[in-house]
Amino acid sequence: MNAMKFTAMACIALAFLMLIAGCTQQTGTTAVTPAGTAVPTAAAPIKELKIGYQPSTHQMAEITAMEKGWWQQDLAPLGVMNVSDKVFPSGPPEMAAMQAGELDVAYVGAAPVLTALATGLDAKIVAGANSQGSDLVVRNDLDYKGPQSLKGTTIATFPAGSIQDTILKDWLKKNNLVPDKDVFIKGMAPGDAVTAITAGKVDGVFLPTPSPSTVVNQGKGKIVVHSGEMYPNHTCCVIVVSGKLIREHPEVVRQIIKTNDRAVAFNKANLDEAASIYAKKTSANLTDVKSSLEEWDGSWVSDPNIIVSPVLDYATMQYNLGYIRKSLSKDDIFDLTFYQTS
């Protein structure tokens, strides 16, 4: 009888301890109340928001927002203690950094995002940054009359998997030229590519602005094809945010889009000042920056809804080029809800 009483009392005590644990237990972003109702818990404040970008006028909005102090100003009320940015030569290394957890936000070409998503990156495109805006520049003495004029030449562009690499190779194939057989493609950073053509090491470059203007203004080449002629209205750069930021700080994601739009509006209304801000930040030649903005075929585009189709085209191109081994859907790539509610 005493044994039975002891067992019963032990069971009651165990149940009581489990109830107490249930009242205070937290899992993920929810806590269990005594009534058994799950309620959200406050996410930890963001000590540092890390943004990646590249030295291209395609991503001037990020640079303007940083140099004007708008990122910090707009995000501080949401608990973001500090905002920093880091420059990358092209999209593939930028996406490698994001996959390593070194970036929360990236201004980057859409194509390398797809490569990263196909290999497990936890992130989504939430807004556009720009469309078009790259140029094929060839040596002044190259008699360019069309794509077939490139047979036997060597063209420098961004590394494999980048927007420029993807568009260039797809365009060559559509014009019956086999990449790396009829036309040799060398992947390199923009500064290295500019140096290569000015030194006569390559026959041409396919780069985003302002690099083409740098080559032309140095008298080392001529623009023969705009990227919009290769692929009309193509998407180039986008804004990507980590899945962690989306899940834990959706209000920060919405504000990132608002601040980007603020910077885009400023750049369009104050082109000379925006060019000066960009040149100072990137150590670019101001004349090259201004002339590139006057001559480019690009535009700054924020609405992600209008870039869905071309980005899905890139996914098909990359699959056909062997850069990705799985098909990606719209839902795999985008979260359009933030732009719609920002």
XYZ file of C-alpha atoms in Angstrom:
342
model
C 0.000 0.000 0.000
C 2.829 2.405 0.951
C 4.539 1.551 -2.342
C 1.381 2.362 -4.255
C 1.051 5.720 -2.461
C 4.686 6.541 -3.162
C 4.268 5.728 -6.861
C 1.136 7.867 -7.121
C 2.811 10.811 -5.391
C 5.833 10.487 -7.644
C 3.622 10.590 -10.747
C 1.829 13.691 -9.467
C 5.145 15.419 -8.757
C 6.477 14.529 -12.208
C 3.331 15.866 -13.870
C 3.650 19.113 -11.889
C 7.258 19.563 -12.963
C 6.320 18.975 -16.603
C 3.538 21.572 -16.307
C 5.979 24.121 -14.932
C 8.406 23.360 -17.748
C 5.595 23.731 -20.244
C 4.755 27.171 -18.853
C 8.249 28.472 -19.454
C 9.583 26.429 -22.396
C 10.511 28.374 -25.535
C 11.105 26.734 -28.884
C 12.269 28.744 -31.876
C 10.223 31.942 -31.942
C 7.267 30.788 -29.840
C 6.570 30.212 -26.146
C 3.923 27.967 -24.591
C 1.651 29.706 -22.050
C -0.129 27.958 -19.150
C -3.257 27.934 -21.284
C -1.318 26.084 -23.974
C -1.419 28.972 -26.469
C 1.708 29.558 -28.567
C 2.700 33.229 -28.741
C 5.571 34.832 -30.700
C 8.680 35.830 -28.786
C 10.695 38.908 -29.663
C 13.552 38.220 -32.072
C 16.989 39.249 -30.883
C 18.017 42.728 -32.061
C 20.264 42.910 -35.103
C 23.688 44.001 -33.902
C 24.974 44.455 -37.453
C 23.169 44.247 -40.783
C 25.686 43.265 -43.470
C 25.061 44.289 -47.080
C 27.024 43.107 -50.119
C 27.381 45.111 -53.323
C 29.553 45.446 -56.432
C 31.324 48.479 -57.953
C 28.751 49.027 -60.695
C 26.320 51.871 -61.341
C 23.661 49.150 -61.417
C 23.861 49.194 -57.625
C 24.151 52.938 -57.034
C 21.114 52.915 -54.736
C 22.973 50.865 -52.128
C 25.961 53.184 -52.271
C 23.854 56.357 -52.066
C 21.864 55.015 -49.109
C 25.061 54.050 -47.282
C 26.955 57.282 -47.908
C 23.915 59.420 -47.045
C 23.478 57.484 -43.805
C 19.967 56.384 -44.751
C 20.448 52.707 -43.999
C 21.357 53.483 -40.404
C 18.801 56.262 -40.063
C 15.884 54.222 -41.409
C 16.722 50.908 -39.736
C 17.753 52.118 -36.272
C 14.119 52.522 -35.102
C 13.664 48.818 -35.905
C 16.462 47.781 -33.589
C 19.303 47.559 -36.116
C 22.350 48.751 -34.209
C 24.788 49.034 -37.101
C 24.789 48.687 -40.900
C 27.929 47.817 -42.856
C 28.596 47.036 -46.484
C 31.253 45.058 -48.307
C 32.268 45.254 -51.947
C 32.691 42.189 -54.165
C 34.184 42.047 -57.686
C 31.255 40.032 -59.100
C 28.214 37.973 -58.169
C 29.643 34.454 -57.674
C 32.007 35.378 -54.800
C 29.291 37.571 -53.295
C 26.882 34.643 -53.231
C 29.583 32.416 -51.761
C 29.861 34.920 -48.909
C 26.106 34.900 -48.414
C 26.042 31.103 -48.325
C 28.745 31.271 -45.655
C 26.495 33.509 -43.536
C 28.617 36.617 -44.042
C 25.826 38.718 -45.610
C 22.219 39.447 -44.694
C 21.426 41.416 -47.850
C 23.005 41.395 -51.300
C 22.762 43.655 -54.317
C 23.778 41.154 -56.963
C 23.032 39.877 -60.447
C 20.064 37.518 -60.597
C 21.993 34.689 -62.277
C 24.470 33.927 -59.464
C 21.541 33.960 -57.043
C 20.035 31.058 -58.984
C 23.257 29.067 -58.825
C 23.391 29.605 -55.073
C 19.712 28.749 -54.539
C 20.176 25.530 -56.507
C 22.932 24.506 -54.100
C 21.082 25.299 -50.888
C 21.214 29.057 -50.238
C 18.458 30.079 -47.806
C 17.386 33.406 -49.330
C 14.859 35.074 -51.624
C 14.804 37.884 -54.157
C 12.548 40.574 -52.661
C 13.079 43.451 -55.113
C 14.769 44.427 -58.340
C 17.739 46.780 -58.635
C 18.225 47.378 -62.357
C 17.635 46.061 -65.860
C 20.054 45.905 -68.820
C 23.148 48.132 -68.558
C 26.086 46.014 -69.793
C 28.057 46.473 -73.023
C 30.239 44.452 -75.351
C 33.391 46.467 -76.047
C 35.939 45.338 -78.644
C 39.358 46.534 -79.776
C 39.250 49.579 -82.031
C 40.916 47.646 -84.857
C 38.405 44.775 -84.763
C 36.057 45.155 -87.735
C 32.806 44.209 -86.029
C 29.886 43.613 -88.403
C 27.867 41.194 -86.276
C 28.254 38.236 -83.919
C 30.151 36.174 -86.517
C 32.911 38.801 -86.405
C 33.770 37.461 -82.957
C 34.798 34.024 -84.218
C 38.290 33.237 -82.969
C 38.350 36.093 -80.468
C 38.768 36.086 -76.695
C 36.231 37.986 -74.609
C 36.650 38.787 -70.915
C 33.558 38.963 -68.736
C 32.434 38.145 -65.207
C 33.019 34.573 -63.944
C 30.874 31.579 -64.886
C 27.366 31.790 -63.482
C 27.227 35.588 -63.515
C 24.618 37.608 -65.422
C 27.141 38.732 -68.025
C 28.540 35.235 -68.535
C 25.040 33.760 -68.845
C 23.718 36.363 -71.299
C 26.882 36.401 -73.423
C 27.035 32.624 -73.815
C 23.317 32.338 -74.532
C 23.582 35.097 -77.165
C 26.582 33.438 -78.827
C 24.753 30.099 -78.991
C 21.705 31.746 -80.537
C 24.013 33.162 -83.202
C 25.532 29.744 -83.976
C 28.761 30.359 -82.092
C 29.959 27.795 -79.567
C 31.328 29.373 -76.375
C 34.937 28.383 -75.637
C 35.263 26.842 -79.094
C 34.351 29.582 -81.572
C 34.660 32.414 -79.043
C 36.849 32.009 -75.968
C 35.416 33.359 -72.716
C 37.657 34.402 -69.827
C 36.040 35.028 -66.451
C 37.561 37.820 -64.384
C 36.792 40.815 -62.174
C 35.864 44.096 -63.922
C 39.132 45.845 -63.097
C 41.148 42.912 -64.415
C 39.033 42.788 -67.573
C 39.570 46.499 -68.249
C 43.311 46.027 -67.747
C 43.289 43.006 -70.065
C 41.737 44.844 -73.015
C 43.817 47.994 -72.524
C 46.941 45.808 -72.513
C 45.806 43.924 -75.621
C 45.504 40.615 -73.754
C 41.893 40.065 -74.901
C 39.914 41.158 -77.943
C 36.889 42.415 -76.070
C 35.053 42.687 -72.767
C 31.413 42.336 -71.785
C 30.920 44.298 -68.578
C 28.374 46.354 -66.634
C 28.611 50.128 -66.460
C 30.759 52.108 -65.854
C 33.564 49.784 -67.061
C 32.703 50.037 -70.795
C 33.004 53.842 -70.620
C 36.376 53.497 -68.914
C 37.708 51.458 -71.847
C 36.223 53.826 -74.439
C 37.446 56.983 -72.682
C 40.962 55.526 -72.553
C 40.801 55.086 -76.323
C 41.238 51.323 -76.038
C 37.937 50.068 -77.417
C 34.485 50.740 -78.848
C 31.015 49.675 -77.748
C 29.434 47.443 -80.404
C 26.488 45.778 -78.628
C 24.373 46.777 -75.629
C 23.119 43.934 -73.441
C 19.554 45.022 -74.203
C 20.212 44.091 -77.832
C 21.315 40.614 -76.768
C 18.297 40.150 -74.498
C 15.737 42.993 -74.604
C 14.502 44.199 -71.191
C 16.571 41.646 -69.325
C 16.896 41.797 -65.568
C 20.361 42.374 -64.214
C 20.759 43.112 -60.514
C 18.333 42.308 -57.715
C 18.055 42.627 -53.940
C 18.361 39.318 -52.091
C 17.776 38.843 -48.361
C 18.537 35.868 -46.162
C 15.791 33.509 -45.086
C 16.707 34.213 -41.458
C 16.065 37.937 -41.938
C 12.754 37.215 -43.667
C 11.559 34.939 -40.873
C 12.817 36.880 -37.865
C 12.715 40.524 -38.991
C 10.125 41.023 -41.751
C 9.740 44.695 -40.800
C 13.450 45.216 -41.542
C 13.043 43.636 -44.986
C 10.179 46.010 -45.780
C 12.255 48.997 -44.691
C 15.208 47.867 -46.813
C 12.935 48.062 -49.856
C 11.648 51.514 -48.820
C 15.154 52.859 -48.294
C 16.276 51.443 -51.637
C 13.351 53.217 -53.323
C 14.307 56.435 -51.533
C 17.852 56.166 -52.896
C 16.653 55.353 -56.427
C 14.399 58.435 -56.426
C 17.302 60.579 -55.224
C 19.672 59.206 -57.863
C 17.226 59.888 -60.684
C 16.587 63.453 -59.501
C 20.231 64.245 -58.663
C 22.279 62.351 -61.218
C 25.433 64.465 -60.932
C 25.527 64.243 -57.137
C 24.768 60.520 -57.255
C 27.631 60.050 -59.727
C 29.983 61.954 -57.413
C 28.938 59.836 -54.418
C 29.513 56.673 -56.437
C 32.901 57.809 -57.783
C 34.154 58.742 -54.317
C 32.998 55.464 -52.767
C 34.444 53.236 -55.503
C 37.457 55.383 -56.513
C 36.088 55.423 -60.070
C 36.836 58.203 -62.555
C 33.958 60.701 -62.292
C 34.001 61.445 -66.034
C 33.651 57.728 -66.789
C 30.771 57.399 -64.331
C 28.877 60.367 -65.765
C 29.371 59.318 -69.377
C 28.295 55.762 -68.577
C 25.026 57.027 -67.106
C 24.423 59.145 -70.201
C 25.120 56.290 -72.625
C 23.867 53.130 -70.902
C 20.749 51.276 -72.002
C 19.890 50.381 -68.421
C 17.419 51.609 -65.831
C 16.913 51.241 -62.093
C 13.947 48.955 -61.440
C 12.585 48.037 -58.005
C 9.325 46.156 -58.649
C 10.121 42.418 -58.509
C 6.871 41.502 -60.246
C 8.196 42.739 -63.591
C 11.422 40.731 -63.371
C 9.914 37.320 -62.633
C 9.766 36.206 -66.272
C 13.371 37.099 -67.230
C 14.735 35.587 -64.016
C 12.922 32.331 -64.760
C 14.476 32.536 -68.242
C 17.898 32.737 -66.583
C 17.074 29.598 -64.618
C 16.398 27.796 -67.901
C 19.596 29.200 -69.453
C 21.681 28.118 -66.480
C 20.165 24.654 -66.534
C 20.975 24.361 -70.257
C 24.523 25.627 -69.653
C 24.984 23.047 -66.905
C 25.415 25.614 -64.128
C 22.488 24.241 -62.118
C 21.214 20.671 -61.926
C 17.662 21.331 -60.782
C 14.768 23.411 -62.053
C 13.830 26.418 -59.930
C 10.274 27.724 -59.641
C 9.026 31.233 -58.960
C 8.380 30.298 -55.325
C 11.906 28.909 -54.990
C 13.355 32.245 -56.070
C 11.053 35.089 -55.018
C 9.153 36.489 -52.066
C 7.005 39.217 -53.628
C 4.973 39.976 -50.509
C 7.444 42.449 -49.016
C 7.397 44.768 -52.011
C 3.604 44.651 -52.077
C 3.374 45.689 -48.424
C 6.286 48.136 -48.228
